[in-house]
PDB file of C-alpha atoms in Angstrom:
ATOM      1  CA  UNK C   1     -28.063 -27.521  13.454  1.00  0.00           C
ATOM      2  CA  UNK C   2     -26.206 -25.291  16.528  1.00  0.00           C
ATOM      3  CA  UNK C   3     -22.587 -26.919  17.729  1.00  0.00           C
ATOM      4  CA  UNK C   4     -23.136 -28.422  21.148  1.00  0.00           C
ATOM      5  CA  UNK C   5     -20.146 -26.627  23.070  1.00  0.00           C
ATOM      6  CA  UNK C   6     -18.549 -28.980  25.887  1.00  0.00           C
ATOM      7  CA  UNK C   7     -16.801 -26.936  28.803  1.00  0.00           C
ATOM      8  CA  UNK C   8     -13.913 -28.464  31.024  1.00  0.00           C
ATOM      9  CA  UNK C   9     -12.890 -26.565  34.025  1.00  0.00           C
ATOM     10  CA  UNK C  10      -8.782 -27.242  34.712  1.00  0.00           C
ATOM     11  CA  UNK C  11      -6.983 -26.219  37.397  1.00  0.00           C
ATOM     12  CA  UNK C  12      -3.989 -24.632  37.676  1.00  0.00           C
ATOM     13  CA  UNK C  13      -1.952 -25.669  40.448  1.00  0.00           C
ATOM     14  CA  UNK C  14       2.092 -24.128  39.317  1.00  0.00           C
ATOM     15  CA  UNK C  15       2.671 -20.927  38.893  1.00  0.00           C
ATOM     16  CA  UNK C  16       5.371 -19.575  36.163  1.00  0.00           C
ATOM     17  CA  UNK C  17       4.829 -22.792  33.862  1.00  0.00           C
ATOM     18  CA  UNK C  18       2.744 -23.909  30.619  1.00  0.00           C
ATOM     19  CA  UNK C  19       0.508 -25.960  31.869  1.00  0.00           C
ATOM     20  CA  UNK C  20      -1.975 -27.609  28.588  1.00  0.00           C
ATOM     21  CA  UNK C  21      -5.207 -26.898  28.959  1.00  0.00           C
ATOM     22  CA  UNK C  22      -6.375 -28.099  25.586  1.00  0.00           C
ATOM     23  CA  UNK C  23      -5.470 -30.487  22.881  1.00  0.00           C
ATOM     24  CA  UNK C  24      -6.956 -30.604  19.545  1.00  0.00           C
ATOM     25  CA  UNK C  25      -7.370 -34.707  19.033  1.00  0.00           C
ATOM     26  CA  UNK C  26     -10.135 -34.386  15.876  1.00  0.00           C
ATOM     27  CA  UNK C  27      -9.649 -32.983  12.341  1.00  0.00           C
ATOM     28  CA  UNK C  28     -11.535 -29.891  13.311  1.00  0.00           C
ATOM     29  CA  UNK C  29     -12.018 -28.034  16.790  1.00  0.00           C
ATOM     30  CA  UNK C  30     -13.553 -24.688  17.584  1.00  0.00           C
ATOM     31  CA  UNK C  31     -12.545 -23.271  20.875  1.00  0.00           C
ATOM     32  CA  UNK C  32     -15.512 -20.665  22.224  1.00  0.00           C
ATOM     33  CA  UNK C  33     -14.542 -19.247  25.448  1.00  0.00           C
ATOM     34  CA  UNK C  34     -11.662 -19.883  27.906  1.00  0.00           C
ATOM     35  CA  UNK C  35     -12.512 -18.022  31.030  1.00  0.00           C
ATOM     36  CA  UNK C  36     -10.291 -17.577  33.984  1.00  0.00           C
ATOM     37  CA  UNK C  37     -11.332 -17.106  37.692  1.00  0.00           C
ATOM     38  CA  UNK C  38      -8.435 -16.538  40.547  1.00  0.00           C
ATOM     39  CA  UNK C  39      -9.466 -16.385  44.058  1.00  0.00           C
ATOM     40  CA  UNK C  40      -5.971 -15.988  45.477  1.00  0.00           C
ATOM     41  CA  UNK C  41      -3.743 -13.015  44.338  1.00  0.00           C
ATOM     42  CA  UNK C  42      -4.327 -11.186  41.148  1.00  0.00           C
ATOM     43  CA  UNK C  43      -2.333 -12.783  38.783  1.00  0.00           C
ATOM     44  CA  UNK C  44      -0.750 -12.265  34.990  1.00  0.00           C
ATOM     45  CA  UNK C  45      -2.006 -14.843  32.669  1.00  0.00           C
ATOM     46  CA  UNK C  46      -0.726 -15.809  29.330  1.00  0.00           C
ATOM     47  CA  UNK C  47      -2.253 -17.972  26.718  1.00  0.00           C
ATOM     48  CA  UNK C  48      -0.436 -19.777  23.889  1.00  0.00           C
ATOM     49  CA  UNK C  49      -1.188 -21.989  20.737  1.00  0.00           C
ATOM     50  CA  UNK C  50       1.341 -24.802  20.073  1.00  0.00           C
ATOM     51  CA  UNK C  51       0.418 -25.553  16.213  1.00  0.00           C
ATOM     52  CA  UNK C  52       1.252 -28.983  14.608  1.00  0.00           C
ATOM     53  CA  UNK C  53       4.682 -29.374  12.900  1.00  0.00           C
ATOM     54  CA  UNK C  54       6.004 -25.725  14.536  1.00  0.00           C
ATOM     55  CA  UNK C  55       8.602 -26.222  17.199  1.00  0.00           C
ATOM     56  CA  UNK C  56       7.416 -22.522  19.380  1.00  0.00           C
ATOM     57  CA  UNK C  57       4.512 -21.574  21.014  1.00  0.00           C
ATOM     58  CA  UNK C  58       2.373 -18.482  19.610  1.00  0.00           C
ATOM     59  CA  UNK C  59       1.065 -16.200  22.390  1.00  0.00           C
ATOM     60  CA  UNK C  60      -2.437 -15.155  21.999  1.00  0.00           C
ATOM     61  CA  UNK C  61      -3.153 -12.707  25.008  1.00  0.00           C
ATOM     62  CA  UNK C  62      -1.357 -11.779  27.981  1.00  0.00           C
ATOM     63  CA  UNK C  63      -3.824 -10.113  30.507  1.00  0.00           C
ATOM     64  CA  UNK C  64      -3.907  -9.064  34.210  1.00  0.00           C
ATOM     65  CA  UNK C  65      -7.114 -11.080  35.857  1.00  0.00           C
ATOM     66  CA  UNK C  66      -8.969  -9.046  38.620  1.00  0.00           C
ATOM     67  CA  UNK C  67      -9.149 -11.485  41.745  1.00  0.00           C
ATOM     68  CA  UNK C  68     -12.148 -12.889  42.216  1.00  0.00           C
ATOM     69  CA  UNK C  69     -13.766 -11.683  38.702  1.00  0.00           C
ATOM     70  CA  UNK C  70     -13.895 -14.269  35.754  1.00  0.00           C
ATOM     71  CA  UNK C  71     -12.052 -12.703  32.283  1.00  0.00           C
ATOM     72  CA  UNK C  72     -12.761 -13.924  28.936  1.00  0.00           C
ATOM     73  CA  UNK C  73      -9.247 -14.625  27.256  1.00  0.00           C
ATOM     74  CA  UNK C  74     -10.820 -15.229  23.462  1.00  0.00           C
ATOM     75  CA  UNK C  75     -12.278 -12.598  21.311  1.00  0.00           C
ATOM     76  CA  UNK C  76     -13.160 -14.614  18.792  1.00  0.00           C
ATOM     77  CA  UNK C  77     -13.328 -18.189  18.088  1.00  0.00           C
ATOM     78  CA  UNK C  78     -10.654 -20.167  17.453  1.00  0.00           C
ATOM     79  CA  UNK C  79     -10.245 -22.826  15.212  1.00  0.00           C
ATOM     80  CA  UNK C  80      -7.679 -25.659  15.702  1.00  0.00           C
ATOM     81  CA  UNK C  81      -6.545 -28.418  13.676  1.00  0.00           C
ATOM     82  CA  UNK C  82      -5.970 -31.946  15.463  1.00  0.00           C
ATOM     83  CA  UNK C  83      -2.496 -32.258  17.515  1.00  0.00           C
ATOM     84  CA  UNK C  84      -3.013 -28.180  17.921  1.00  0.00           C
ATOM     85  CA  UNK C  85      -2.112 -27.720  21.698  1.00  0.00           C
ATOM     86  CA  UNK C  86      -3.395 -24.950  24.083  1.00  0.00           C
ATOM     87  CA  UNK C  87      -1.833 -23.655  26.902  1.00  0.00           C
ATOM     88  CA  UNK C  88      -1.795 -21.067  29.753  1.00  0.00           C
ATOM     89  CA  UNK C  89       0.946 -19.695  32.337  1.00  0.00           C
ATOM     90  CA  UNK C  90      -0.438 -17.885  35.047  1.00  0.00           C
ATOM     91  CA  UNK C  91       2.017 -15.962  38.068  1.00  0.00           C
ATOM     92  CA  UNK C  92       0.199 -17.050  40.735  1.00  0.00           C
ATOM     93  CA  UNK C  93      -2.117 -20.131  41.664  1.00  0.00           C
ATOM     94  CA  UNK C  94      -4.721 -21.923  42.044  1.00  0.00           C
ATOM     95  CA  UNK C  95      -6.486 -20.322  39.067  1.00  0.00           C
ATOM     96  CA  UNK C  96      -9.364 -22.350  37.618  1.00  0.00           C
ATOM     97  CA  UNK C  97      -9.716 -22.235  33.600  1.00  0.00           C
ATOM     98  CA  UNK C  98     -12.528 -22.918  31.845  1.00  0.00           C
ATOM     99  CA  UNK C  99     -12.325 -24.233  28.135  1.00  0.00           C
ATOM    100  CA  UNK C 100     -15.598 -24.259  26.309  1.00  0.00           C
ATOM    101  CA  UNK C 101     -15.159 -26.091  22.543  1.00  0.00           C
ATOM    102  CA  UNK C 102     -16.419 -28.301  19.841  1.00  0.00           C
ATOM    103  CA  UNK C 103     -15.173 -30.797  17.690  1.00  0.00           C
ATOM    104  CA  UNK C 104     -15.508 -32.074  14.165  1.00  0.00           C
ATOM    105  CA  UNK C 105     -17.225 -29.624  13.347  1.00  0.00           C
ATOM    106  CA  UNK C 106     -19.365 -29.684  10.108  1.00  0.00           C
ATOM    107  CA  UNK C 107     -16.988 -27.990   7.126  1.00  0.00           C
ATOM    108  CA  UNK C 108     -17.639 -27.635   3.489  1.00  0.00           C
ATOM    109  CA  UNK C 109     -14.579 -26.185   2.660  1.00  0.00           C
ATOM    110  CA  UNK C 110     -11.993 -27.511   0.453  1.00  0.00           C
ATOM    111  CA  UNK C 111     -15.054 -30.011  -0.547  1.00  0.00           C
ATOM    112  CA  UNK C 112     -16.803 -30.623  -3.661  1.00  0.00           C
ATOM    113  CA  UNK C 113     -20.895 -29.092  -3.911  1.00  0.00           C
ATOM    114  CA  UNK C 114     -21.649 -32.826  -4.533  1.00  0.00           C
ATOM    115  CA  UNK C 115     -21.139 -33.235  -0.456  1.00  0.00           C
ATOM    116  CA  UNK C 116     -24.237 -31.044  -0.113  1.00  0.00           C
ATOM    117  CA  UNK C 117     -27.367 -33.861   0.355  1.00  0.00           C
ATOM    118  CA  UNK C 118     -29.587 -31.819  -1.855  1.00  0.00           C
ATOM    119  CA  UNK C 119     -27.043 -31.386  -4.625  1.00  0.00           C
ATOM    120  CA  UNK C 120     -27.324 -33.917  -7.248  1.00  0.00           C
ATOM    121  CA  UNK C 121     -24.711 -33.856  -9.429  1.00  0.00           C
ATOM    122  CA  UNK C 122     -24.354 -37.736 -10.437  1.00  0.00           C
ATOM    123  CA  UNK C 123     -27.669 -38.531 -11.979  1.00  0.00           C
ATOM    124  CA  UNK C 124     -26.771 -35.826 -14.952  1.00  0.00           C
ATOM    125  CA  UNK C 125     -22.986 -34.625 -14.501  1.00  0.00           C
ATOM    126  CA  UNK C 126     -23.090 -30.925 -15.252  1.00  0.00           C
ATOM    127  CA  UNK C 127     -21.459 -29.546 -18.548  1.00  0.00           C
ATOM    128  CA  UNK C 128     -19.494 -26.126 -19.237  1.00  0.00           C
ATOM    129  CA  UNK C 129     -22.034 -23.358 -19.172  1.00  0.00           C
ATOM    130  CA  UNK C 130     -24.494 -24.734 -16.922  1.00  0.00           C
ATOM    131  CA  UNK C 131     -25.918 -23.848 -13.241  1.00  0.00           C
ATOM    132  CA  UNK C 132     -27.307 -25.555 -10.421  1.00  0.00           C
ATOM    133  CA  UNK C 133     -31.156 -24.770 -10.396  1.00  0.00           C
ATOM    134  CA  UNK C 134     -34.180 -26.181  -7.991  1.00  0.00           C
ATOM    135  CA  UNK C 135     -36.057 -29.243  -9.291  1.00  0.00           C
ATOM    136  CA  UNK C 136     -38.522 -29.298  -6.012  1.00  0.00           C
ATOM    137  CA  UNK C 137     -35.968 -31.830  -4.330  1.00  0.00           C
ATOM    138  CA  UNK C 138     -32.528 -31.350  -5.661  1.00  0.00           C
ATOM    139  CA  UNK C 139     -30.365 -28.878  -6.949  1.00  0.00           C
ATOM    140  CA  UNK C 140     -29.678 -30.148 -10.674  1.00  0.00           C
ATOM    141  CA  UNK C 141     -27.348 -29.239 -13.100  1.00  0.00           C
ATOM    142  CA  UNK C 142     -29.102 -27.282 -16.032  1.00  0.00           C
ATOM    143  CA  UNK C 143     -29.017 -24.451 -18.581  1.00  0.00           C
TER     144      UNK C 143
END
């Protein structure tokens, strides 16, 4: 099943100061697209990642925005981890950011192949040497 991305538009209203434009509140959160639109000057923009526990901010991109054009600041998606805290400085204002993201994500990693629902690994616990093969329903332990 596809992620259903939400988007929030926030608007920046100060110049020359982090202003949070996303915080991670679930175990998992995938951040798609933050786009940027300025219809004032051209400004600088710079976008940072506050991670849990660390006390600095890690820039991710610092770009000049065209006025009037919408720029993509992501390349890639980016996963954070809940308390995880976005932000962006831009030079001039109003700019207008929009964050598109999902949370708690499905993730199978770090997890047992039990948590699969077609995986049955209780009725017959598998033994050294065996594999996981197709019974028409379930994968089952077998030789």
């Amino acid at each position: 099943m596809a992620n259903a991305y939400n988007t929030t538009p926030v608007s920046i209203v100060s110049a020359n100061s982090d202003i949070t434009i996303f915080t991670a509140t679930a175990s998992t959160s995938l951040l798609r697209s933050i786009r940027v639109v300025c219809t004032g000057a051209a400004p600088t923009v710079i976008l940072k990642v506050l991670k849990t526990g660390q006390s600095s901010r890690l820039q991710l991109t610092k770009e000049a925005i065209t006025q009037d054009v919408t720029k993509e600041l992501l390349s890639d998606i980016l996963p954070l981890e809940a308390g995880d805290v976005v932000t962006i400085t831009s030079t001039v204002q109003p700019v207008t950011v929009f964050v598109s993201y999902v949370t708690n994500t499905a993730s199978v990693a770090g997890q047992a192949v039990s948590v699969l629902t077609d995986v049955d690994t209780t009725t017959a616990a598998p033994t050294t040497g065996q594999v996981l093969t197709w019974d028409a329903s379930n994968w089952v332990p077998a030789t």
